[in-house]
Tab-separated table of N, CA and C in Angstrom:
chain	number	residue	atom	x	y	z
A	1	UNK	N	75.142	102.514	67.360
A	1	UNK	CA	76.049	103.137	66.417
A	1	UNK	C	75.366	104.270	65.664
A	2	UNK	N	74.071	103.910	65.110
A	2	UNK	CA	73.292	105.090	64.287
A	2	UNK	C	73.339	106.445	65.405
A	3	UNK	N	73.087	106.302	66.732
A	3	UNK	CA	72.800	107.427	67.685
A	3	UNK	C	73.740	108.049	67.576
A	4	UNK	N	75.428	107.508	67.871
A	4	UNK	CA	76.698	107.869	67.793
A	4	UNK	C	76.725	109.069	66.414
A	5	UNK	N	76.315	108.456	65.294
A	5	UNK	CA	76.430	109.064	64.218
A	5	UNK	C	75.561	109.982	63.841
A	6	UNK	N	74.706	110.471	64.752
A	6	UNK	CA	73.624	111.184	65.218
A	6	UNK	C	72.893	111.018	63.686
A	7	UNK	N	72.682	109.756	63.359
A	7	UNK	CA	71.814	109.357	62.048
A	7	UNK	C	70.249	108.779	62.737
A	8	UNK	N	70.057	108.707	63.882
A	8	UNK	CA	68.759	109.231	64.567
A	8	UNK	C	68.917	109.846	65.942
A	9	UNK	N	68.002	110.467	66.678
A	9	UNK	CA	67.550	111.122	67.908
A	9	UNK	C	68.379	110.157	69.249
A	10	UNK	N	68.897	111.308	69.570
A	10	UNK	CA	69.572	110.490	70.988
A	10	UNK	C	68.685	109.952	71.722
A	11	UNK	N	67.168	110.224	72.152
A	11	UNK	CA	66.367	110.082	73.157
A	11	UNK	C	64.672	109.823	72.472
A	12	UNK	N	63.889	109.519	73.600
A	12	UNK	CA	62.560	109.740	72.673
A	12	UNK	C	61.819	108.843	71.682
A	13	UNK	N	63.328	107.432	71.576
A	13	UNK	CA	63.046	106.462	70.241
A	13	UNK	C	61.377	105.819	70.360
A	14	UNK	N	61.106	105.102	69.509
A	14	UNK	CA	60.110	104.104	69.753
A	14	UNK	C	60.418	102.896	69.019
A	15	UNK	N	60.567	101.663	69.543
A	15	UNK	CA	61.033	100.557	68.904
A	15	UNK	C	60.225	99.508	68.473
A	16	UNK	N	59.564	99.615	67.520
A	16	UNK	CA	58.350	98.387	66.820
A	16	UNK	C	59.532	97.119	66.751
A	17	UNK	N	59.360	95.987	67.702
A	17	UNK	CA	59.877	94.834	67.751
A	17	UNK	C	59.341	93.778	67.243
A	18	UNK	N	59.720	93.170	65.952
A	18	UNK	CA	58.856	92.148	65.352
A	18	UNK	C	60.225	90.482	66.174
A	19	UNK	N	59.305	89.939	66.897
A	19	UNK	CA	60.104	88.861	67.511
A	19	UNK	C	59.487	87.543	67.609
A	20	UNK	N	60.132	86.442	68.074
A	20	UNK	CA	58.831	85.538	68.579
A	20	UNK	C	59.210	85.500	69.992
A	21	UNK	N	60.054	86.128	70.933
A	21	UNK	CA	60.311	86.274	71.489
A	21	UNK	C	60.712	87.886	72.510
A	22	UNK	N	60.243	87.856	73.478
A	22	UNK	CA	60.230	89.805	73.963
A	22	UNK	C	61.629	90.053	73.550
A	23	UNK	N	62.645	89.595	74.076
A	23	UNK	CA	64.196	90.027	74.272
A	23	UNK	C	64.082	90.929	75.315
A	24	UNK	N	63.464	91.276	76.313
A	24	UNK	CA	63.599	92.469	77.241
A	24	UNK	C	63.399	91.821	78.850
A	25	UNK	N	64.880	91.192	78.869
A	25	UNK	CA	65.721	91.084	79.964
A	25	UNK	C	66.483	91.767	79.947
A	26	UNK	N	67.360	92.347	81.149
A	26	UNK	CA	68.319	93.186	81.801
A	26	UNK	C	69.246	91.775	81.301
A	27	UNK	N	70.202	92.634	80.820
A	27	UNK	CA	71.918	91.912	81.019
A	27	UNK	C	72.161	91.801	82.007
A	28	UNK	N	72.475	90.198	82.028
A	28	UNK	CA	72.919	89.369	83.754
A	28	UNK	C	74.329	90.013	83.920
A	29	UNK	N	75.268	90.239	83.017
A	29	UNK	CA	76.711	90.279	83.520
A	29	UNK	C	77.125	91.665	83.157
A	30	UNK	N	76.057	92.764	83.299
A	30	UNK	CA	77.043	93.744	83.279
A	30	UNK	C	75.990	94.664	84.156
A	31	UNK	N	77.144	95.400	85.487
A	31	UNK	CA	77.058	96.048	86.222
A	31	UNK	C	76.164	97.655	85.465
A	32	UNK	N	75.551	98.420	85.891
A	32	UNK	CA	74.978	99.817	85.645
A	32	UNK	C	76.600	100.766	85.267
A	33	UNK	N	77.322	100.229	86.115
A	33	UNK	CA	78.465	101.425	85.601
A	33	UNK	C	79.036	101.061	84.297
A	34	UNK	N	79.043	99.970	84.074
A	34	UNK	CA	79.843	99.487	82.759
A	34	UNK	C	78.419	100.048	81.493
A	35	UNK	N	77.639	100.698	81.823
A	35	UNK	CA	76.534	101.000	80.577
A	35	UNK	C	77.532	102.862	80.338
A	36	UNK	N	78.240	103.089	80.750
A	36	UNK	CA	78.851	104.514	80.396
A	36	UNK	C	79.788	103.870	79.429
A	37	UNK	N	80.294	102.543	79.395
A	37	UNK	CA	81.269	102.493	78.420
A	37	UNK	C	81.057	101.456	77.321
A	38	UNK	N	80.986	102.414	76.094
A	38	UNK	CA	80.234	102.014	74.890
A	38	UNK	C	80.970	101.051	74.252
A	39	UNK	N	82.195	100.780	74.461
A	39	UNK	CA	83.379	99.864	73.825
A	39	UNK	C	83.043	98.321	74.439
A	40	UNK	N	82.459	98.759	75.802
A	40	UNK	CA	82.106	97.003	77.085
A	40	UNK	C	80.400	96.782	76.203
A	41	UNK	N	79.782	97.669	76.012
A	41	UNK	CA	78.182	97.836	75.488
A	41	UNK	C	78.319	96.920	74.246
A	42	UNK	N	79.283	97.245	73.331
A	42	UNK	CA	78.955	97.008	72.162
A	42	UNK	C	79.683	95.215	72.310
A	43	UNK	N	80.321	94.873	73.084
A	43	UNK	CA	81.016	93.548	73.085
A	43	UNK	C	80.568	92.874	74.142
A	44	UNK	N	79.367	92.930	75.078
A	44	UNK	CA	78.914	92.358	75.741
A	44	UNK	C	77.602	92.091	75.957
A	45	UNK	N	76.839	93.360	75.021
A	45	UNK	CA	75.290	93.083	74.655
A	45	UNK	C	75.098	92.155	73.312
A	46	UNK	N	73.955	91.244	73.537
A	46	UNK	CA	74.178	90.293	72.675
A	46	UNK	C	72.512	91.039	71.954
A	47	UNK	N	71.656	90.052	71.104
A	47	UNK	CA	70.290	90.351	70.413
A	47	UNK	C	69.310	90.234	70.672
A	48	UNK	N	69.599	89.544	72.644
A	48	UNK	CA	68.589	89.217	73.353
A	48	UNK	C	68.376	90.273	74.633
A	49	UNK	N	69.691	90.778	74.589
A	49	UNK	CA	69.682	91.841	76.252
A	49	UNK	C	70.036	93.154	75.617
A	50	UNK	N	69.739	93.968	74.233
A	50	UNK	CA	70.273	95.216	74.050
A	50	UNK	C	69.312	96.337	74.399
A	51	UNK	N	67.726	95.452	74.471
A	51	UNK	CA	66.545	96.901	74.563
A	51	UNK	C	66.270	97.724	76.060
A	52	UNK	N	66.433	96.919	76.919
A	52	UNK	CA	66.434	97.470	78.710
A	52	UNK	C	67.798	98.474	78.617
A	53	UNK	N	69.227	97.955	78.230
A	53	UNK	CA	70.002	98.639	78.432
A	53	UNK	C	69.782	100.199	77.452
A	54	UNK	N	69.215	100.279	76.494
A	54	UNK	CA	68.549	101.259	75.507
A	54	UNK	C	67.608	102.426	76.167
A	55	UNK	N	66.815	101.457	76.917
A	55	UNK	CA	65.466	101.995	77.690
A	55	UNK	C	66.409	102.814	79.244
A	56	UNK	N	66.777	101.868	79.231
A	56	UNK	CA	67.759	103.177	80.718
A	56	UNK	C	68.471	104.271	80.419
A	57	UNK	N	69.311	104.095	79.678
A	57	UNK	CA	69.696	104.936	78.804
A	57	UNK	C	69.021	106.338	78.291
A	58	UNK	N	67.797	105.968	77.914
A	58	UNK	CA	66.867	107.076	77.915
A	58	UNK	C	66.531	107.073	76.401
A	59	UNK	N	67.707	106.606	75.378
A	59	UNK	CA	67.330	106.369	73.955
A	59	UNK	C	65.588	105.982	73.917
A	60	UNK	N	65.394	104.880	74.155
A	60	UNK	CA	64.211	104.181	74.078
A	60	UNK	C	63.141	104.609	75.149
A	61	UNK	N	62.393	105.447	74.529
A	61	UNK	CA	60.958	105.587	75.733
A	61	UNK	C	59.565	104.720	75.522
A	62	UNK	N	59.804	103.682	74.162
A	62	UNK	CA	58.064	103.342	73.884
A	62	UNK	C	58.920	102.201	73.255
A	63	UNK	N	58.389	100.686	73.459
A	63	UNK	CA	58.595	99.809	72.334
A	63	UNK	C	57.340	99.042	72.713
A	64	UNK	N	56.590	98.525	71.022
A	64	UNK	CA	55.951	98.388	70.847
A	64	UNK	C	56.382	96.525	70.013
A	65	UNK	N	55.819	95.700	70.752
A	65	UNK	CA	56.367	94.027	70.884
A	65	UNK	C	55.403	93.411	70.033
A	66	UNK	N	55.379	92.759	68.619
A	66	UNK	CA	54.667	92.576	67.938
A	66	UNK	C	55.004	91.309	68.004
A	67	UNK	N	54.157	89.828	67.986
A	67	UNK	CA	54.462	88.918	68.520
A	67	UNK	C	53.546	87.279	67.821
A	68	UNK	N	54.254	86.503	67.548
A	68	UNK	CA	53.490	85.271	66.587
A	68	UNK	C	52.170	85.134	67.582
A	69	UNK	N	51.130	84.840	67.650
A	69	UNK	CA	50.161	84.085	67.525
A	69	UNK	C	50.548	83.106	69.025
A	70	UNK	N	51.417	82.604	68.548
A	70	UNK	CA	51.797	81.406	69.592
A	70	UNK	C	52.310	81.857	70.962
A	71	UNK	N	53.044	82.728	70.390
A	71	UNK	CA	53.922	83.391	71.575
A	71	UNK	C	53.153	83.557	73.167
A	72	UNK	N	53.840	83.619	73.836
A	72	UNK	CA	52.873	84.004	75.459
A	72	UNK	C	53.747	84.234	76.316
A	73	UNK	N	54.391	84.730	76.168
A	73	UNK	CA	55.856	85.348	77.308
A	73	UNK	C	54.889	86.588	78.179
A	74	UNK	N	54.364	87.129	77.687
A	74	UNK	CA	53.608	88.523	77.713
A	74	UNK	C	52.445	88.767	77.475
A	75	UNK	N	51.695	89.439	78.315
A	75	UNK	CA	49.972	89.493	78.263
A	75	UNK	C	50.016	90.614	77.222
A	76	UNK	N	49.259	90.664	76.318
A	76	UNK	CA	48.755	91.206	75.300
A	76	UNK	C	48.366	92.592	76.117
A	77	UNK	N	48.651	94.055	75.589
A	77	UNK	CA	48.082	95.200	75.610
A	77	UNK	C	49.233	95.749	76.488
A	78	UNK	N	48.983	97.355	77.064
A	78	UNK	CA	50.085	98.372	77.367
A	78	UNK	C	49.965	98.494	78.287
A	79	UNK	N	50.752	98.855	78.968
A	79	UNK	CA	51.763	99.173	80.508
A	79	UNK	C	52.891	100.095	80.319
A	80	UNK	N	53.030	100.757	81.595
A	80	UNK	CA	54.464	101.681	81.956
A	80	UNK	C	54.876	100.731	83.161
A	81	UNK	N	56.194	100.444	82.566
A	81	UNK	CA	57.114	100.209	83.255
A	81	UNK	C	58.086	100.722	83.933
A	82	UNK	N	58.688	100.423	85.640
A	82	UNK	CA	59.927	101.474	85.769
A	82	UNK	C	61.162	100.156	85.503
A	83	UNK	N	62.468	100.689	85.203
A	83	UNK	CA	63.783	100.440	85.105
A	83	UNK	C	64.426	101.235	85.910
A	84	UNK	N	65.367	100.437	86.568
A	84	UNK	CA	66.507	100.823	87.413
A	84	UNK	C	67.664	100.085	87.966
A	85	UNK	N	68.328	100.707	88.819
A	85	UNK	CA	69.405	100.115	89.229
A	85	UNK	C	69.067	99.326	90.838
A	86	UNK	N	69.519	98.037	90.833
A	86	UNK	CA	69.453	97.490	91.904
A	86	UNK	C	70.334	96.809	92.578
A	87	UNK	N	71.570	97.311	93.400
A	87	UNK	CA	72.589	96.369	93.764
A	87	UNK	C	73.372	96.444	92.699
A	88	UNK	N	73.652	97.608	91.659
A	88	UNK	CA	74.544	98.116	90.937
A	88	UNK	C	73.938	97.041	89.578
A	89	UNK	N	73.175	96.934	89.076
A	89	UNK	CA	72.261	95.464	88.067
A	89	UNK	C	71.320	96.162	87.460
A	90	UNK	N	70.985	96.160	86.593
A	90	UNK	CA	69.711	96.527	86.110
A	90	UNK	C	68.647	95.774	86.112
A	91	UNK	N	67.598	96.405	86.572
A	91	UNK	CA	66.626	95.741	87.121
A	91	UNK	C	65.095	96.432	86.690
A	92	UNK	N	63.805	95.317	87.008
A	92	UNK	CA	62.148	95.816	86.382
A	92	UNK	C	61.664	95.669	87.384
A	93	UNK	N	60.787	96.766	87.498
A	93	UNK	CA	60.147	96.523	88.893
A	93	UNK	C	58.159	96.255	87.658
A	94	UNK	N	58.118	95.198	87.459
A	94	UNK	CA	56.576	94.650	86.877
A	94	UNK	C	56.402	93.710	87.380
A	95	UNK	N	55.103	93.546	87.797
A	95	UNK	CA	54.349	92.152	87.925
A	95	UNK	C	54.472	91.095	86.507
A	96	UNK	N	54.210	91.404	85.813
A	96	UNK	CA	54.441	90.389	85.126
A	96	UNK	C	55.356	89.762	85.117
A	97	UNK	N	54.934	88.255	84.884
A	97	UNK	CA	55.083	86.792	85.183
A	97	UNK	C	56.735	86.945	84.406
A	98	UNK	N	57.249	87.399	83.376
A	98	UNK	CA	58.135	87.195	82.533
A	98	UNK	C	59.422	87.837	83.463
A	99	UNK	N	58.654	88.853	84.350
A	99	UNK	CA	60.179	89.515	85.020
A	99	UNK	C	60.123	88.883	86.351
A	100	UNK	N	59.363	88.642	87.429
A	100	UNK	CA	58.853	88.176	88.377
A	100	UNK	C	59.312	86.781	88.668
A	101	UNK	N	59.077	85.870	87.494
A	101	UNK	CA	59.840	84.916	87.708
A	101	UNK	C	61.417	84.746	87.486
A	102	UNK	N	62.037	85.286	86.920
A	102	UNK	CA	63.497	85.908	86.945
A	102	UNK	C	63.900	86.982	88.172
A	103	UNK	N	64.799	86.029	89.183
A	103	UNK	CA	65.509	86.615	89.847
A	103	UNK	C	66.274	88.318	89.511
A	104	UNK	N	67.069	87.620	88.153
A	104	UNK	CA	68.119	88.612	87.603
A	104	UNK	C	67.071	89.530	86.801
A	105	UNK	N	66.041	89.471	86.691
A	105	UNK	CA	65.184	90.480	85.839
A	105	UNK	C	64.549	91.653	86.971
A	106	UNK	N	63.942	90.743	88.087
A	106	UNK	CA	62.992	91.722	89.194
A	106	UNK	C	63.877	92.597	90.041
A	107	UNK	N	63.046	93.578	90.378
A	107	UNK	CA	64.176	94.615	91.285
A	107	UNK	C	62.647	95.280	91.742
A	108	UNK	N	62.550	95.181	93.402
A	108	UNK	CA	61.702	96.251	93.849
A	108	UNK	C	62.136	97.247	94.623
A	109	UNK	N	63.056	97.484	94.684
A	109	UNK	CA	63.766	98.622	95.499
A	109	UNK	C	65.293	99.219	94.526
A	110	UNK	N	64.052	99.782	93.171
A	110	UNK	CA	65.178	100.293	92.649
A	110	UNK	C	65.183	101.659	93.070
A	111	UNK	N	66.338	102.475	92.115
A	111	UNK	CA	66.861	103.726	92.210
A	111	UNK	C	67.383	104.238	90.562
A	112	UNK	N	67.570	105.345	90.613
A	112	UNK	CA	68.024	106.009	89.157
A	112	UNK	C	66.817	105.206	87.870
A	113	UNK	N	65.804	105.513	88.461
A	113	UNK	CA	64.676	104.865	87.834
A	113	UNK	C	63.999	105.611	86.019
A	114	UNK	N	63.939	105.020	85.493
A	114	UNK	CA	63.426	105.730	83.948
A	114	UNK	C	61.597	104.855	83.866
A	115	UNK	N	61.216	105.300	83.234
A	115	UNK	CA	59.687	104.817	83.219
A	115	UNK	C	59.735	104.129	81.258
A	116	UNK	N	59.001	103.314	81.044
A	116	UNK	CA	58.924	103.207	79.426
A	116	UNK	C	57.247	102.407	79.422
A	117	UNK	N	56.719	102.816	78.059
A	117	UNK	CA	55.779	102.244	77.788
A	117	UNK	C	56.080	100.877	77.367
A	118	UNK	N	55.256	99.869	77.448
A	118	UNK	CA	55.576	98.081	76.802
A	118	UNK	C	53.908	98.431	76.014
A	119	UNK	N	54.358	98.439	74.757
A	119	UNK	CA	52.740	97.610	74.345
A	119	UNK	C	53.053	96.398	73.997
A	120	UNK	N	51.907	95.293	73.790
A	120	UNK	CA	52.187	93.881	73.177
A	120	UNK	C	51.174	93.756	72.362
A	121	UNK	N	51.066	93.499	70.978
A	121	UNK	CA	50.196	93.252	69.861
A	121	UNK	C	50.849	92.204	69.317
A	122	UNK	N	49.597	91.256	68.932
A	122	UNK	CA	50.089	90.166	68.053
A	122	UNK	C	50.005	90.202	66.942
A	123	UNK	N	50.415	89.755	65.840
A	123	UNK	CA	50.814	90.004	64.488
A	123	UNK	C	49.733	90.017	64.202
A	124	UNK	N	49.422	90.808	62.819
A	124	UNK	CA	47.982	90.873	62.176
A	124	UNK	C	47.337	91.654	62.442
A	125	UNK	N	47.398	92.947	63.844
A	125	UNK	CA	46.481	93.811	64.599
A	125	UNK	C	47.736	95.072	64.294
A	126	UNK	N	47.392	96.219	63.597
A	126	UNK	CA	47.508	97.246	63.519
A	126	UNK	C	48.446	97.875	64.666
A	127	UNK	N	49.631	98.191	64.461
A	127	UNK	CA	50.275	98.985	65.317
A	127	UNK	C	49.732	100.469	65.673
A	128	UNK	N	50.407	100.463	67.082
A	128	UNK	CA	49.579	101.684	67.490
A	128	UNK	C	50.556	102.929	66.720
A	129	UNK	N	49.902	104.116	66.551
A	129	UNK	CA	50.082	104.922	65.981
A	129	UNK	C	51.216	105.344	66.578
A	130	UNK	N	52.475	105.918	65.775
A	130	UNK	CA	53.336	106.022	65.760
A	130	UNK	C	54.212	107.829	65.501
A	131	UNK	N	53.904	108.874	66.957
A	131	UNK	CA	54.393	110.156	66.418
A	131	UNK	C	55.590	110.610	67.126
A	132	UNK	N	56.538	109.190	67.380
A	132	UNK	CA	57.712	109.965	67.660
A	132	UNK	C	58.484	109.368	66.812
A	133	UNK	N	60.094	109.664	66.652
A	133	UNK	CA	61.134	109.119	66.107
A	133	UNK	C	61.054	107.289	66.221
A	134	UNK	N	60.992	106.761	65.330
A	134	UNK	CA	60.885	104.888	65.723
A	134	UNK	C	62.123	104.009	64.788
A	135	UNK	N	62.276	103.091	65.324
A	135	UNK	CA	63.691	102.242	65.358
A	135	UNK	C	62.569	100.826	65.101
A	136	UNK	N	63.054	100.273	63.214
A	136	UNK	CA	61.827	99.042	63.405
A	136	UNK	C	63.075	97.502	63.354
A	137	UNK	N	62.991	96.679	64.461
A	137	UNK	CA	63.417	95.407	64.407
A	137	UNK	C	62.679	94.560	64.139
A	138	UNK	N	63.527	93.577	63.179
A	138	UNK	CA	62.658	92.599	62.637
A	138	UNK	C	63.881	91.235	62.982
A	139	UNK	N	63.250	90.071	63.729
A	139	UNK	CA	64.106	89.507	64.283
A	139	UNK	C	63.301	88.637	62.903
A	140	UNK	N	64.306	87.325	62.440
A	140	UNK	CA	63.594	86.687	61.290
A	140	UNK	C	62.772	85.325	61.839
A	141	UNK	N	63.328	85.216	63.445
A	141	UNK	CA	62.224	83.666	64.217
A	141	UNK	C	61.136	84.395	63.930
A	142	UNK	N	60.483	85.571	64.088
A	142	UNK	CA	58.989	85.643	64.368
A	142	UNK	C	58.378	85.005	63.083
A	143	UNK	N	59.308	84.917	61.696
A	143	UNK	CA	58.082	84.449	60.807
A	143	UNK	C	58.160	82.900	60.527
A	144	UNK	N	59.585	82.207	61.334
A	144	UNK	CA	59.558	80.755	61.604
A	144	UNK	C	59.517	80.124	62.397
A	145	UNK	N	59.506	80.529	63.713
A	145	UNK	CA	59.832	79.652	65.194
A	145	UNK	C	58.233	79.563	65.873
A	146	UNK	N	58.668	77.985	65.835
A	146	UNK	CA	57.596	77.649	66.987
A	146	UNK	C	58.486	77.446	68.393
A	147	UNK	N	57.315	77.117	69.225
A	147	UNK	CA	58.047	77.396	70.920
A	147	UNK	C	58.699	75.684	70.564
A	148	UNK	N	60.030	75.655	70.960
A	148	UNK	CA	60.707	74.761	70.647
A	148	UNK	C	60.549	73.571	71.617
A	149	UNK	N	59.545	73.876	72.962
A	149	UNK	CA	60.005	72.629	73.600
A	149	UNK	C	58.550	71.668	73.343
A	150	UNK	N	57.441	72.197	72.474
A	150	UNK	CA	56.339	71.679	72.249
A	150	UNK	C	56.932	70.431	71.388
A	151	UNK	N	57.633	70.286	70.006
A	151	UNK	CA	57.681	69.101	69.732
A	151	UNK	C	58.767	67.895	70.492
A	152	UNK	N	59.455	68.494	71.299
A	152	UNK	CA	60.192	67.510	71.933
A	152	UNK	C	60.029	67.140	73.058
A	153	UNK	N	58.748	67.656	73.730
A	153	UNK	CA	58.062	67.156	75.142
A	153	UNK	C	56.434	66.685	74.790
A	154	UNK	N	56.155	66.911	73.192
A	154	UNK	CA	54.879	66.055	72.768
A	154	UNK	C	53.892	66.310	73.927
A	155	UNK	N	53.388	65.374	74.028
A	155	UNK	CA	51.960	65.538	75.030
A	155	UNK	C	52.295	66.373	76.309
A	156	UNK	N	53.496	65.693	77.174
A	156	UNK	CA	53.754	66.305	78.680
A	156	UNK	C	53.954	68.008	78.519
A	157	UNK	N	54.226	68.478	77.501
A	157	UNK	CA	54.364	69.849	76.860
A	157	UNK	C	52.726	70.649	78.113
A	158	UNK	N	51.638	70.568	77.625
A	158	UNK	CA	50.787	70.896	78.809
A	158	UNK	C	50.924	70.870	80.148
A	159	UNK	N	50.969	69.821	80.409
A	159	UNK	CA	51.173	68.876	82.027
A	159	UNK	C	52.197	70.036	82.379
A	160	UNK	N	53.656	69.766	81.735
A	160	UNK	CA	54.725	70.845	82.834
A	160	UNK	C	54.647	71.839	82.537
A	161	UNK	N	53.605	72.805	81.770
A	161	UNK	CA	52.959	74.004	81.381
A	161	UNK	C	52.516	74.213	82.585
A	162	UNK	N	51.769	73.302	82.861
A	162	UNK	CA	50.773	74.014	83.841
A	162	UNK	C	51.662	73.984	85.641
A	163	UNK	N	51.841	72.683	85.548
A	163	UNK	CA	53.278	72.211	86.759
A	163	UNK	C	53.385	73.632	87.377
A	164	UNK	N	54.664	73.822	86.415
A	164	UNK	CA	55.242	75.090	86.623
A	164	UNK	C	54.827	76.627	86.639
A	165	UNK	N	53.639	76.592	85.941
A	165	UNK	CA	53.064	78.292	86.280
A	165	UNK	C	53.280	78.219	87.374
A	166	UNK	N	53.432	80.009	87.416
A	166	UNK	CA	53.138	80.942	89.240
A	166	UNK	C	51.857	81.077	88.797
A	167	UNK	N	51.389	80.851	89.705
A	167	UNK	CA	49.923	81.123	90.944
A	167	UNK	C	49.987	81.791	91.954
């Protein structure tokens, strides 16, 4: 809405994400063509799938993922990523474990491709310097959420930690 109201930069953003969680999955249920229409955008992106659709878009070229302590979705430090379209879907073409293991996230044979920086810093370590236009989210889990399935799987919490990693 702010872009609309050209109350910041159409393009170029940088998004300091305070989360305990990335949020940067591709929206499972909406096709690449439905991202031209801002009326389907605004009623079908929820607080977990709005930054990929941002980053294709071209709004978003740098977000910078600031992250509890606990967190581990994401290896710590920076990467360029590509985004694109795959089978009409938006799709990541990264190794990392977070897109890789998501079907609906990986795409290696994309097209209409955009590139974006990912940094990952954990709370307490100095954001990287900041000289373009920036967009700051502050989700409010990062300053209360623990990973939720640690107290209700107690000990086995490790065991199917490890189970389940890719190797």
């Amino acid at each position: 809405k702010l872009i609309a109201r050209k109350k910041i930069p159409f393009n170029g953003l940088t998004l300091v994400h305070f989360d305990s969680h990335p949020d940067l999955a591709p929206p499972a249920d909406l096709s690449i063509e439905q991202f031209s229409d801002r009326s389907i955008l605004l009623e079908e992106l929820s607080i977990s799938d709005w930054i990929l659709p941002a980053v294709y878009m071209g709004h978003i070229s740098r977000v910078v993922w600031v992250k509890p302590h606990w967190s581990d979705q994401m290896p710590l430090g920076t990467q360029r990523i590509k985004i694109g379209s795959e089978r009409g879907r938006l799709r990541v073409n990264s190794d990392l474990e977070y897109y890789v293991s998501d079907p609906d996230s990986f795409g290696s044979n994309l097209y209409e491709t955009r590139e974006f920086e990912l940094t990952v810093i954990p709370s307490g370590y100095p954001i990287p310097s900041l000289t373009s236009p920036w967009i700051l989210d502050i989700d409010l889990d990062f300053f209360s959420t623990q990973n939720p399935f640690r107290p209700i799987l107690g000990p086995h919490f490790t065991k199917l930690k490890n189970l389940f990693a890719l190797h």
